mmCIF file of C-alpha atoms in Angstrom:
data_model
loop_
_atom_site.group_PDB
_atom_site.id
_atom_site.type_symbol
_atom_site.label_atom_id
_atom_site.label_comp_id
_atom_site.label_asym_id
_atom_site.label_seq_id
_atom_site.Cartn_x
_atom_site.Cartn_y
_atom_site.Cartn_z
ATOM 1 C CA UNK A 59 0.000 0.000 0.000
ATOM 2 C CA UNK A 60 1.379 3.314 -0.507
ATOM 3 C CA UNK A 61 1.826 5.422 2.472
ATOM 4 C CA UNK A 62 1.313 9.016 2.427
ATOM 5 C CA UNK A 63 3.212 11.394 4.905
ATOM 6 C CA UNK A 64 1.462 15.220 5.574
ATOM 7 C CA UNK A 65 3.386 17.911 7.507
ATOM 8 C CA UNK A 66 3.000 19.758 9.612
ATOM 9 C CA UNK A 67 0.375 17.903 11.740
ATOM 10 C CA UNK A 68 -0.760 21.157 13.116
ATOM 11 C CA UNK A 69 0.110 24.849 11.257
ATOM 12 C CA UNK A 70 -0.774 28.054 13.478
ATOM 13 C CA UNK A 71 -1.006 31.199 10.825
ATOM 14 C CA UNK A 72 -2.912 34.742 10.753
ATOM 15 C CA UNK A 73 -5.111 36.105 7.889
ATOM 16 C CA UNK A 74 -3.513 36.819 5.085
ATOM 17 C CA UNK A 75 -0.849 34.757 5.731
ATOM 18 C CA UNK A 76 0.696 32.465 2.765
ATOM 19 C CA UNK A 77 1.075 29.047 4.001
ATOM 20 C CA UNK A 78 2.352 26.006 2.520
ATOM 21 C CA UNK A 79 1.337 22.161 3.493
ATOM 22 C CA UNK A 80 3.787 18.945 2.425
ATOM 23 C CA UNK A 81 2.415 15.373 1.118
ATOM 24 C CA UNK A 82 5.117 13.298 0.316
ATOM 25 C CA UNK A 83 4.242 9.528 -1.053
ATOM 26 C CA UNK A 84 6.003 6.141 0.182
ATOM 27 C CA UNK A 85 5.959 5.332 -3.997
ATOM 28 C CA UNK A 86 5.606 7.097 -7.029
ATOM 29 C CA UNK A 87 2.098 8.730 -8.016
ATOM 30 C CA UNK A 88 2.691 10.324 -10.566
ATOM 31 C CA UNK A 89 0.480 12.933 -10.241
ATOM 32 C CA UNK A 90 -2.959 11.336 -9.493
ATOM 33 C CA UNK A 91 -3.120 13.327 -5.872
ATOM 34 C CA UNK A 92 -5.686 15.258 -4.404
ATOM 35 C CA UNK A 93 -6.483 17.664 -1.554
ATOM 36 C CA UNK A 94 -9.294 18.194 0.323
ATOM 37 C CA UNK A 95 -11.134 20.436 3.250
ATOM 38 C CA UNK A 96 -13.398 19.332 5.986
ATOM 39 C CA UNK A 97 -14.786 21.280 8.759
ATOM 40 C CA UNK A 98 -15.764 20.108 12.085
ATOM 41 C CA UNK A 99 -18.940 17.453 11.392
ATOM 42 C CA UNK A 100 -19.243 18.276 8.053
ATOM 43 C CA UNK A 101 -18.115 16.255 4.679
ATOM 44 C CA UNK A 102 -14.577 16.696 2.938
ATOM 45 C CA UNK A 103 -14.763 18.970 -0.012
ATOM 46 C CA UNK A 104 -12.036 18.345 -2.885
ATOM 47 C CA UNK A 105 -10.131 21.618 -3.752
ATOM 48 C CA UNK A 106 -7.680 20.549 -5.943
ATOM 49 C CA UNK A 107 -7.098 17.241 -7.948
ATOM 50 C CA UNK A 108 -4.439 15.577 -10.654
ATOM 51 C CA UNK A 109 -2.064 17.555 -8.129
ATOM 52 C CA UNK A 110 -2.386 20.916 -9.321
ATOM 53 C CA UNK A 111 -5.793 20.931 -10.762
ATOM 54 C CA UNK A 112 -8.430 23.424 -9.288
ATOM 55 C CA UNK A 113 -12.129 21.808 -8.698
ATOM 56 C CA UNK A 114 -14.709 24.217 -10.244
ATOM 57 C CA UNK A 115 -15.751 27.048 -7.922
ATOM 58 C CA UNK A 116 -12.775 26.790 -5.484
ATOM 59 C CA UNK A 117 -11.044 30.199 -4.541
ATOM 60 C CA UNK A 118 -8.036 30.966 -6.437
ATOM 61 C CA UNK A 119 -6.084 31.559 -3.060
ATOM 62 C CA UNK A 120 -5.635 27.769 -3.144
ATOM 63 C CA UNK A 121 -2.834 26.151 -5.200
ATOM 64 C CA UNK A 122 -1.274 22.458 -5.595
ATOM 65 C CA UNK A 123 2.220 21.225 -7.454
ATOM 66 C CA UNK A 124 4.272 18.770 -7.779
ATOM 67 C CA UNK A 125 4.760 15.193 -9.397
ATOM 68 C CA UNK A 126 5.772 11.591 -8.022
ATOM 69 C CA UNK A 127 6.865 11.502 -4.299
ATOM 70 C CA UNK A 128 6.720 15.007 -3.448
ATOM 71 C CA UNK A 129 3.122 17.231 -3.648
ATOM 72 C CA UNK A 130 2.522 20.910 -1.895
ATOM 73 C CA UNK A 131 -1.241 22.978 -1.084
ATOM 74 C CA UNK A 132 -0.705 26.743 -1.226
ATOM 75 C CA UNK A 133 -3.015 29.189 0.109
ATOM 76 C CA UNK A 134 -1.699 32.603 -0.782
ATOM 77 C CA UNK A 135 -3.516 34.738 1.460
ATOM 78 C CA UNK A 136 -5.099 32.692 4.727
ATOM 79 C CA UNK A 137 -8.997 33.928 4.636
ATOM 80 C CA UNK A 138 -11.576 33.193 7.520
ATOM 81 C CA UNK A 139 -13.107 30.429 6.192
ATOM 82 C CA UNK A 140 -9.778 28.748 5.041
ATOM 83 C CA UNK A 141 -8.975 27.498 8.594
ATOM 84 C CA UNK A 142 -10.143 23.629 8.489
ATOM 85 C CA UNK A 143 -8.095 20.667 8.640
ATOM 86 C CA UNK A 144 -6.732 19.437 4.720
ATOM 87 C CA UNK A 145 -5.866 15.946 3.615
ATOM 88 C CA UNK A 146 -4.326 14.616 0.922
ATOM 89 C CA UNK A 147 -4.998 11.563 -1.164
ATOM 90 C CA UNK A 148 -3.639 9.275 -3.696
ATOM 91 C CA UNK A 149 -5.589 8.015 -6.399
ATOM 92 C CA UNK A 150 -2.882 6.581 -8.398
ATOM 93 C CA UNK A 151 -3.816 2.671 -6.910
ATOM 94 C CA UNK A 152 -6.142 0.964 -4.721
ATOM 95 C CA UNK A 153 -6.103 1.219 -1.208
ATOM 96 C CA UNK A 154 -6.577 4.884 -2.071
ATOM 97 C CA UNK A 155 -4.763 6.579 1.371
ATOM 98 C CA UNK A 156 -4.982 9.851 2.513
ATOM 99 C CA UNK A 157 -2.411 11.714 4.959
ATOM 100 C CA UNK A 158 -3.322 12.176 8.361
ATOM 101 C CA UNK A 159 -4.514 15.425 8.183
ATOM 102 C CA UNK A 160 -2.852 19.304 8.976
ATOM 103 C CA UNK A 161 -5.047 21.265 10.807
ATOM 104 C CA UNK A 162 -4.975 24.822 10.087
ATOM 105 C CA UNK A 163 -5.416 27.173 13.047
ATOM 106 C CA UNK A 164 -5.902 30.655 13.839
ATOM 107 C CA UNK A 165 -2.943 32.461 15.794
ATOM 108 C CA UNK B 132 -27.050 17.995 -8.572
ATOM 109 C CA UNK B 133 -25.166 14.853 -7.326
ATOM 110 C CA UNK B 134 -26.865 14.097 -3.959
ATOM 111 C CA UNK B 135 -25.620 10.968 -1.708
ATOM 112 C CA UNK B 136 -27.422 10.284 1.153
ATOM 113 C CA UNK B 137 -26.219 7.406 3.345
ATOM 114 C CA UNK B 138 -28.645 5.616 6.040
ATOM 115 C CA UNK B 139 -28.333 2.578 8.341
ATOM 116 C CA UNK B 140 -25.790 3.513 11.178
ATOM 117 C CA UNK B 141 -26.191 3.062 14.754
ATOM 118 C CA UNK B 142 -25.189 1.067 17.316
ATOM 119 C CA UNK B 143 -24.177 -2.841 17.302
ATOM 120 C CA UNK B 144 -22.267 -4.853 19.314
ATOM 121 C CA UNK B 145 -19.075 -6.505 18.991
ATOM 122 C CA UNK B 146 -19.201 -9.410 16.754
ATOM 123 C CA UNK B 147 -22.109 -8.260 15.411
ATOM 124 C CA UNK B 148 -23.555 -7.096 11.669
ATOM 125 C CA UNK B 149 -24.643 -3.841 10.050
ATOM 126 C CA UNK B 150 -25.658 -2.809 6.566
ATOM 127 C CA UNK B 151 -24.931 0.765 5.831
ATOM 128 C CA UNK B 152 -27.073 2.048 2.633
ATOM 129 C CA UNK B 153 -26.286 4.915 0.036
ATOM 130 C CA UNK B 154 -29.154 6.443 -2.007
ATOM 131 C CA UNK B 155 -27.416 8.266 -5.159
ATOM 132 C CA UNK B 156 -29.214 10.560 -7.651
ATOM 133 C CA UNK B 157 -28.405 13.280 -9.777
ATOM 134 C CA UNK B 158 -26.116 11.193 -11.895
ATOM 135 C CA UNK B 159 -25.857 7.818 -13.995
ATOM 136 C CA UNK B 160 -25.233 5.232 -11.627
ATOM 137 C CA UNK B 161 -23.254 2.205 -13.346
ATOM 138 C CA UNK B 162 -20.975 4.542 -14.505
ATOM 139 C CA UNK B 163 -19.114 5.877 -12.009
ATOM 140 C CA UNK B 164 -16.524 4.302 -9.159
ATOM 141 C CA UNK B 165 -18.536 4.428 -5.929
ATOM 142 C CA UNK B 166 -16.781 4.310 -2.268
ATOM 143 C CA UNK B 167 -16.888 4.043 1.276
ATOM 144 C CA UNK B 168 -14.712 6.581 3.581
ATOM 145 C CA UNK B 169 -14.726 6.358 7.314
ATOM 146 C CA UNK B 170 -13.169 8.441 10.093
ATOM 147 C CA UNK B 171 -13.021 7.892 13.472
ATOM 148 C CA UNK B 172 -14.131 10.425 16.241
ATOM 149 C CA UNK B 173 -11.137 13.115 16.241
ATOM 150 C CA UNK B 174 -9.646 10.650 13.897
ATOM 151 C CA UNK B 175 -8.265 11.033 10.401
ATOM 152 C CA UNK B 176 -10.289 9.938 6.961
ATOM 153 C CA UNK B 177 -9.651 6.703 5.955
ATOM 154 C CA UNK B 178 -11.139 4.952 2.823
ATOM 155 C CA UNK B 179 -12.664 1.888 2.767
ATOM 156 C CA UNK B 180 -13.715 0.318 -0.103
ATOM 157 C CA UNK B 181 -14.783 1.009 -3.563
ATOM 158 C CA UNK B 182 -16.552 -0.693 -6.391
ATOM 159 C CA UNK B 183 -16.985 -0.173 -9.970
ATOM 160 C CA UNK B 184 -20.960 -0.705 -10.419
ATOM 161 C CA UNK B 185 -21.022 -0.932 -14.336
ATOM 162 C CA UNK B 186 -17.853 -4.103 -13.876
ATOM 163 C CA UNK B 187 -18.859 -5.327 -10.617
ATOM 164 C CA UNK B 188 -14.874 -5.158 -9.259
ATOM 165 C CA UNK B 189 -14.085 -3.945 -6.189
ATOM 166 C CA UNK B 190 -11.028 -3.188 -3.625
ATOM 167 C CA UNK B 191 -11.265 -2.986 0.211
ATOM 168 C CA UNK B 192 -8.592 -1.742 2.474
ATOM 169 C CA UNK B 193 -6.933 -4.462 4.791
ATOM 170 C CA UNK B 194 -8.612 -3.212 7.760
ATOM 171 C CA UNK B 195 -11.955 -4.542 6.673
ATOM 172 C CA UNK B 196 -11.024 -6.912 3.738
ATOM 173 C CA UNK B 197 -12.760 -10.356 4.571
ATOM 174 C CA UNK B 198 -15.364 -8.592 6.954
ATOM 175 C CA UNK B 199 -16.910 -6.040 4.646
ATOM 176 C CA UNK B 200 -18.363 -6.063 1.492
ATOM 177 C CA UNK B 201 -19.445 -3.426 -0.854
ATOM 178 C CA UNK B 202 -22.409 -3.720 -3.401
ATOM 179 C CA UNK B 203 -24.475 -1.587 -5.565
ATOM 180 C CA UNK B 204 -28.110 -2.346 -6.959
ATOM 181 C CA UNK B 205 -28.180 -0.196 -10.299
ATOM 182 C CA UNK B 206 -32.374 -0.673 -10.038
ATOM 183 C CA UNK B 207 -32.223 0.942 -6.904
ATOM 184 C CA UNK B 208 -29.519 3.396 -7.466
ATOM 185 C CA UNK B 209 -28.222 2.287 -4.338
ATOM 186 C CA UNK B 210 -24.793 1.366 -2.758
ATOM 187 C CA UNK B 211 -24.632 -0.460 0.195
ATOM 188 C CA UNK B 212 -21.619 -1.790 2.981
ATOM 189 C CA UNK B 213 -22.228 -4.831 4.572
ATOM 190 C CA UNK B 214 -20.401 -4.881 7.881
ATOM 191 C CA UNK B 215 -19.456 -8.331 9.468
ATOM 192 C CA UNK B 216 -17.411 -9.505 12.589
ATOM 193 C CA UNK B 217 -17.246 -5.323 13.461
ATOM 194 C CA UNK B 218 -14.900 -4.282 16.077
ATOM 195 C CA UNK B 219 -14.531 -1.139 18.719
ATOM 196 C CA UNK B 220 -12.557 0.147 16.109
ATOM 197 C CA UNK B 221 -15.027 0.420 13.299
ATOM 198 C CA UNK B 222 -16.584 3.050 15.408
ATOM 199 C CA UNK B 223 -16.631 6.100 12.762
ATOM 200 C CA UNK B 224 -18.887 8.183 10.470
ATOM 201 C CA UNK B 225 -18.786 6.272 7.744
ATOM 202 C CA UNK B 226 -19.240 8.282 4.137
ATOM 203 C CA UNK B 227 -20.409 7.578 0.413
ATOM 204 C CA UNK B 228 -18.464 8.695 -1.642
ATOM 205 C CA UNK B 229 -18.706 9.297 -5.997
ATOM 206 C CA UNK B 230 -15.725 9.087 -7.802
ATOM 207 C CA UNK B 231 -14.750 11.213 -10.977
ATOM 208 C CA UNK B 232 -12.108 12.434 -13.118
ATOM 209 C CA UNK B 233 -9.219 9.461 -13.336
ATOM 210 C CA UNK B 234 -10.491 8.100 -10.397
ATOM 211 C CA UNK B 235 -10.409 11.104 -7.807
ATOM 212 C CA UNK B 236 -13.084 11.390 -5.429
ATOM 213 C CA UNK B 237 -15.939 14.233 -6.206
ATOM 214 C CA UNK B 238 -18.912 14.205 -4.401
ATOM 215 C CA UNK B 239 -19.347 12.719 -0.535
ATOM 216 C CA UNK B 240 -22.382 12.152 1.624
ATOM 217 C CA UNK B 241 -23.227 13.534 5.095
ATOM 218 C CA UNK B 242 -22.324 10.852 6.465
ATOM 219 C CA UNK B 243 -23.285 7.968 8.696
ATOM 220 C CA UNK B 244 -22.565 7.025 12.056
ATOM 221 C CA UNK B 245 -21.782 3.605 13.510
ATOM 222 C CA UNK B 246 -20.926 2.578 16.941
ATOM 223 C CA UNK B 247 -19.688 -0.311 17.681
ATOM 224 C CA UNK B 248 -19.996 -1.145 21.629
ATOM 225 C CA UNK B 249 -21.192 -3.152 24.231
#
């Protein structure tokens, strides 16, 4: 199964703030990653897909790269309602696995 | 609009059985990869199972594999999770989940939550 590694675990930041969250991949995955919100008791919602791709209707403050091992989210400018706990996930072979999660806090 | 809406959770006891249900519209069925994500109170997500309606083949995760199976009824546009042998630690929200472009996971229910406990 392919193992996939998020850090930080916990990321304190202010509005406005860039920030940056890591997903590295036990194997190659190409790029067949995703990343996805969720808010306390609520469902995940995908933001970006195929690594870098944006879902429709998500703000333009969010970014993903890279390729293989090594994936990155970007939020350029921290808003309110960005502070939620992201995942990643692999999609490039069953089990899909997700990361364990950063949670993105207020400081 | 995609809607999912799951049904069927609640509480069991070890050992025991559950079937966890998954009414889809707003999109054809059979041709779509349909899954199963869970996550444990204060927990992480972590997915399940999946099956491809239209081809009938499916994957589990080894956490569940030989105690959990996944089905869909295309005349019922329905996906269900048949839980066997559950455990304390199948205690989770359990999701439905459609899949989409190259596989990637689009459109999730509200959930469904199952306690297992004596």
């Amino acid at each position: 199964d392919i193992q996939m590694t998020q850090s930080p675990s916990t990321l304190s930041a202010s509005v406005g703030d860039r920030v940056t969250i890591t997903c590295r991949a036990s194997q190659s995955i190409s790029t067949w990653l995703a990343w996805y919100q969720q808010k306390p008791g609520k469902a995940p919602k995908l933001l970006i897909y195929k690594a870098s791709s944006l879902e429709s209707g998500v703000p333009s403050e969010f970014s993903g790269s890279g390729s293989g091992t090594e994936f990155t989210l970007t939020i350029s400018s921290l808003q309110p309602d960005d502070f939620a706990t992201y995942y990643c996930q692999q999609y490039n072979s069953y089990p899909y696995t997700f990361g364990q999660g950063t949670k993105l806090e207020i400081k | 609009e995609v809607q999912l809406l799951e049904s069927g959770g609640g509480l069991v006891q070890p050992g025991g059985s559950l079937r966890l249900s998954c009414a889809a519209s707003g999109f054809t069925f059979s041709s779509y990869g349909l899954s199963w994500v869970r996550q444990a109170p204060g927990r992480g997500l972590e997915w399940v199972s999946v099956i491809s309606v239209s081809g009938g083949s499916t994957s589990y995760a080894d956490s569940v594999k030989g105690r959990f199976t996944i089905s869909g009824d295309n005349s019922k546009n329905t996906l269900y999770l048949q839980m066997n042998s559950l455990r304390a630690e199948d205690t989770a929200v359990y999701y439905c989940a459609k899949e989409g472009y190259g596989g990637v996971t689009i459109n999730w229910g509200q959930g469904t939550l199952v306690t297992v406990s004596s």
